[in-house]
mmCIF file of C-alpha atoms in Angstrom:
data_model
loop_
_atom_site.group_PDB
_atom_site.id
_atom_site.type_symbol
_atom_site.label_atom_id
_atom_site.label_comp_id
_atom_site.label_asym_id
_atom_site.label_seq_id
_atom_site.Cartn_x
_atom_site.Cartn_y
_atom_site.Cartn_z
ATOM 1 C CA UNK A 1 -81.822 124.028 -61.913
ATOM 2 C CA UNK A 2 -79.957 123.350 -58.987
ATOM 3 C CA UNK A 3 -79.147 120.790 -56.880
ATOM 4 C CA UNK A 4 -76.608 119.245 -59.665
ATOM 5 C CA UNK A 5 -73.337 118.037 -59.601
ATOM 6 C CA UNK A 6 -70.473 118.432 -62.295
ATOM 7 C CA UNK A 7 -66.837 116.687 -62.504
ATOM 8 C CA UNK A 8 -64.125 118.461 -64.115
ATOM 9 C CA UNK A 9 -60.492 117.018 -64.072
ATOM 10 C CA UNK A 10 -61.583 114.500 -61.288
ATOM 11 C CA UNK A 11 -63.010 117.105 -59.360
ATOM 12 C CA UNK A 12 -66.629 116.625 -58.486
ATOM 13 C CA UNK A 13 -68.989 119.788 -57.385
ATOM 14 C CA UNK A 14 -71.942 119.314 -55.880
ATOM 15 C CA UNK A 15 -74.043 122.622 -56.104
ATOM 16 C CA UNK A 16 -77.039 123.552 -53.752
ATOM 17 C CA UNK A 17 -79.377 126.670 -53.028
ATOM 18 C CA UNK A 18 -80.554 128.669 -50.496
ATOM 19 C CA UNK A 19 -82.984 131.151 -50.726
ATOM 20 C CA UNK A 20 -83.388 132.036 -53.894
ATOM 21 C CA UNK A 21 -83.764 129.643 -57.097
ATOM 22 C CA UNK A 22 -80.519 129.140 -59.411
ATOM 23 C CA UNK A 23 -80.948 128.173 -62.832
ATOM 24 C CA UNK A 24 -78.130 127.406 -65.553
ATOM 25 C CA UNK A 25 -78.711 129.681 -68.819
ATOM 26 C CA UNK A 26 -77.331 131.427 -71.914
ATOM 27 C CA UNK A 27 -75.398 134.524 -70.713
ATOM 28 C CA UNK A 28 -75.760 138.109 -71.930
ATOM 29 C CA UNK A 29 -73.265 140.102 -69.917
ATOM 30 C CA UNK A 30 -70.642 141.045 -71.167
ATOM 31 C CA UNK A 31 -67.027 139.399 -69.855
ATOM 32 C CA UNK A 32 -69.218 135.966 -68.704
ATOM 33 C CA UNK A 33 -69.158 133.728 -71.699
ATOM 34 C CA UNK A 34 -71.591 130.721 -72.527
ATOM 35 C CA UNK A 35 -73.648 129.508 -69.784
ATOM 36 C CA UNK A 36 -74.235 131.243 -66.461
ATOM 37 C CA UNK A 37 -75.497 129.882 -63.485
ATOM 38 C CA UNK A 38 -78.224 132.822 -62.242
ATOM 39 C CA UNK A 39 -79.808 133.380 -59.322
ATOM 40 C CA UNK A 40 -83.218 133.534 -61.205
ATOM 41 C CA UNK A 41 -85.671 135.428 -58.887
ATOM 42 C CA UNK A 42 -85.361 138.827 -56.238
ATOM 43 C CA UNK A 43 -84.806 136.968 -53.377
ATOM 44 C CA UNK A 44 -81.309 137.145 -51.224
ATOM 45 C CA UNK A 45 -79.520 133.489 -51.419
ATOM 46 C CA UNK A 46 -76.871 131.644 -50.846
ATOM 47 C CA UNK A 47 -75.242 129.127 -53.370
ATOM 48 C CA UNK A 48 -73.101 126.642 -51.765
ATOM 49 C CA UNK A 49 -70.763 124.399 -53.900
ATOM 50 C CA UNK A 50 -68.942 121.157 -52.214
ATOM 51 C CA UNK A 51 -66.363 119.627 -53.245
ATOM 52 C CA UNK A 52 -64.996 116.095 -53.334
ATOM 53 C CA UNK A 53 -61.758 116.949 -52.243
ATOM 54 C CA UNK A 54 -59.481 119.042 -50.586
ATOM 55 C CA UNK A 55 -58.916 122.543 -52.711
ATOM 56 C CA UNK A 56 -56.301 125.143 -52.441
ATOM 57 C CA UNK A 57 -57.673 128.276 -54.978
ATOM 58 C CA UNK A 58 -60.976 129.089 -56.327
ATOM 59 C CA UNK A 59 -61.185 131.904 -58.667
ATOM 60 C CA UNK A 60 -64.784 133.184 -60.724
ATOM 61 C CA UNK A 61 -65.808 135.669 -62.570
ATOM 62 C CA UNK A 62 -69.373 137.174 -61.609
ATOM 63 C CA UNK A 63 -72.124 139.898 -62.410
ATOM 64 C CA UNK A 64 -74.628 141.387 -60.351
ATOM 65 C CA UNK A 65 -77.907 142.931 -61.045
ATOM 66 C CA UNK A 66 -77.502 146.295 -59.725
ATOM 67 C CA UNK A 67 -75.217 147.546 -57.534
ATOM 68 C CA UNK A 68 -74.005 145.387 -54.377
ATOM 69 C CA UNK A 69 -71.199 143.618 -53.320
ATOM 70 C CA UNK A 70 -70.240 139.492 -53.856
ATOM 71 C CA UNK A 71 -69.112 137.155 -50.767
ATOM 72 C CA UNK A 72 -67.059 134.379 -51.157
ATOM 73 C CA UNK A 73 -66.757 132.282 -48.343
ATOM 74 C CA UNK A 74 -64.660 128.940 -48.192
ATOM 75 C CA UNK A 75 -64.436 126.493 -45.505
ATOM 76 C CA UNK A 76 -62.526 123.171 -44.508
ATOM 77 C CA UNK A 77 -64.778 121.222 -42.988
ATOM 78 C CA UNK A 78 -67.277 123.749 -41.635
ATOM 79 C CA UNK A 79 -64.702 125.758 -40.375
ATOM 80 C CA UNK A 80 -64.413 129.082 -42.380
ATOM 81 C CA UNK A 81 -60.348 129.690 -43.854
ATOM 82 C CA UNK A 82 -60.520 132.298 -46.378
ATOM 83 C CA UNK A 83 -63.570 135.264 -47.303
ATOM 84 C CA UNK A 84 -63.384 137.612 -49.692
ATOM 85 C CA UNK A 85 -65.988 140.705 -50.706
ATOM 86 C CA UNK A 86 -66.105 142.873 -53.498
ATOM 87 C CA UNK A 87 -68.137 144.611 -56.386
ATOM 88 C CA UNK A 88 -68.100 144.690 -60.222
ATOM 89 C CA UNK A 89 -67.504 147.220 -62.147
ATOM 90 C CA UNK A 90 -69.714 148.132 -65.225
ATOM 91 C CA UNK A 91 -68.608 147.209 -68.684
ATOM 92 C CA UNK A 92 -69.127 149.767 -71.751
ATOM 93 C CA UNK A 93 -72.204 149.287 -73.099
ATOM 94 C CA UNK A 94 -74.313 147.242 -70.166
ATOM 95 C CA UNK A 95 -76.162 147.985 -67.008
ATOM 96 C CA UNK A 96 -74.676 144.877 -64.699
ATOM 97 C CA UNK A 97 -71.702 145.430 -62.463
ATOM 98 C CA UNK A 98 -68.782 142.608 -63.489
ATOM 99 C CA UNK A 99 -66.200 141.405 -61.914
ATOM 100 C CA UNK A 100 -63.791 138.024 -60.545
ATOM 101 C CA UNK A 101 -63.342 136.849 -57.047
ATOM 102 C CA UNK A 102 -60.831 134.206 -55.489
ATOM 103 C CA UNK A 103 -59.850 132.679 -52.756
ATOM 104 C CA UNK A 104 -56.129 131.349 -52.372
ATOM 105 C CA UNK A 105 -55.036 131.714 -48.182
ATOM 106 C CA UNK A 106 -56.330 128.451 -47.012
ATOM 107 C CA UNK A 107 -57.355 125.146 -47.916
ATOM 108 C CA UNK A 108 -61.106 124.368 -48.410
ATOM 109 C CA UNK A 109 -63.552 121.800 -49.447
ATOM 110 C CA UNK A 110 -66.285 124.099 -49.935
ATOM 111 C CA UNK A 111 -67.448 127.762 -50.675
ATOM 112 C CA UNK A 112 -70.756 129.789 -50.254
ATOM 113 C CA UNK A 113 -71.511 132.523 -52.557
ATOM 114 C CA UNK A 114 -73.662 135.807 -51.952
ATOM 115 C CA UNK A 115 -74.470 139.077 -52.790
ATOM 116 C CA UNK A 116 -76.818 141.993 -51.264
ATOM 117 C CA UNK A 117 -77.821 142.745 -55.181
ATOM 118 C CA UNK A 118 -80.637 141.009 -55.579
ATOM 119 C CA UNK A 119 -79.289 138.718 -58.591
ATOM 120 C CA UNK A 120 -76.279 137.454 -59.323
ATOM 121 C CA UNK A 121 -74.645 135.317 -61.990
ATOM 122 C CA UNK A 122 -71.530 133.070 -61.961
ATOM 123 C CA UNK A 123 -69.242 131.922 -64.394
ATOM 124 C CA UNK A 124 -65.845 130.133 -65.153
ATOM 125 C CA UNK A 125 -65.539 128.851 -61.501
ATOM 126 C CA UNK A 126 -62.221 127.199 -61.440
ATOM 127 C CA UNK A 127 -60.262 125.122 -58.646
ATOM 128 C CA UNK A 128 -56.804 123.831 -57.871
ATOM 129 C CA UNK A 129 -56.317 120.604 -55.710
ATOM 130 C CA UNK A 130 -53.813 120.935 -52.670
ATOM 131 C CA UNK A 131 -50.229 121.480 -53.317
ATOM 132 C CA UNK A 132 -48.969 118.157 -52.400
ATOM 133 C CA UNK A 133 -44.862 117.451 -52.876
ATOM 134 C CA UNK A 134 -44.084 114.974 -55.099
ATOM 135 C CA UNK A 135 -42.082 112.077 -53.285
ATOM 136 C CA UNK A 136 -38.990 112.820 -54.879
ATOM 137 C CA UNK A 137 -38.900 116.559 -53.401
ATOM 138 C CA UNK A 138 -39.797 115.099 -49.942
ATOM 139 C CA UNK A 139 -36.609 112.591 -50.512
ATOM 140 C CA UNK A 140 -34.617 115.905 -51.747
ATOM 141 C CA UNK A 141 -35.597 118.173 -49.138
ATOM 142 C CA UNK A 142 -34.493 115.273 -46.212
ATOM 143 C CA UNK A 143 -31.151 114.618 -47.890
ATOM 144 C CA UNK A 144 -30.416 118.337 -48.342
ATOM 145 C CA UNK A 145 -31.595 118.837 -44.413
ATOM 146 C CA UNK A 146 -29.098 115.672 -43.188
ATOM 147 C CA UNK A 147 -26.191 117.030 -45.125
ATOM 148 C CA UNK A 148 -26.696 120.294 -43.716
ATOM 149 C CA UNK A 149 -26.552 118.506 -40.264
ATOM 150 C CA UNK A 150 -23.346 116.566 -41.191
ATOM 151 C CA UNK A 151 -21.878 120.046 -42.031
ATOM 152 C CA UNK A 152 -22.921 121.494 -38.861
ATOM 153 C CA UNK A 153 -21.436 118.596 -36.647
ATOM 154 C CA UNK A 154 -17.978 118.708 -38.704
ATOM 155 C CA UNK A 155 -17.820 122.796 -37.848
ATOM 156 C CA UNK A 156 -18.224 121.973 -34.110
ATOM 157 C CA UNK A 157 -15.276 119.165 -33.872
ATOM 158 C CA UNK A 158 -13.203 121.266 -36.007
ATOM 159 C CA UNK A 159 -13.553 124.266 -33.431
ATOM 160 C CA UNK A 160 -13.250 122.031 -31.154
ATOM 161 C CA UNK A 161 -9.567 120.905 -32.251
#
């Protein structure tokens, strides 16, 4: 049940609830594989997942129980960067609206998750740290930049001849 945390590839999640109960179980939707976490009960709730570090993308896949529409919300800090809505469609052969969801237009360090179905289920939740450049591109990009410069200034005295 949730609160729990989870590291993956140095990345630790801290998962918490509100309003409804979340539990981690066996799946049986159809594209969400092995476990699920479930929002276990009718109520409307929020599932809120920090993270130990700075993130760039978040993708998921989801389900819902009945129709409704998913939120993602991410946020740097407490200040909102990136939201994104949408609903499932229904695989052949079930009754529960499936789908995936992402956020990649801003930097985050955590996300809130909700639906106006009164269930949902996540699964596969997967992040990406920052983009940050390796030193050696920094060093590239600042030689290419002050030999552009050099150019520049050897144009103007030869005009200038």
């Amino acid at each position: 049940a949730v609160p729990f945390s989870d590291t993956q590839d140095g990345i630790t999640a801290s998962f918490t609830q509100t309003g409804a109960t979340f539990l981690v179980g066996p799946t049986f939707l159809a594209t969400l594989t092995g476990n699920v976490l479930l929002d276990a009960d009718e109520q409307l709730g929020v599932l809120t997942v920090n993270f130990d570090q700075i993130l760039a993308v978040v993708n998921f896949g989801f389900a819902t129980n009945g129709v409704g529409t998913l939120t993602l919300t991410a946020f740097l800090n407490g200040q909102q960067t990136c939201t994104a809505t949408t609903s499932g469609g229904i695989p052949p052969g079930t009754n529960f609206p499936e789908g995936s969801i992402g956020c990649q237009t801003g930097t985050f360090n955590s996300i809130q998750i909700s639906s106006t179905a009164p269930d949902f289920a996540i699964d596969n939740l997967t992040v990406r740290a920052e983009n940050v450049p390796e030193p050696a591109t920094v060093g590239l990009a600042g030689v290419a930049l002050a030999a552009l410069a050099l150019r520049r200034r050897a144009v103007q005295r030869a005009s200038l001849r």
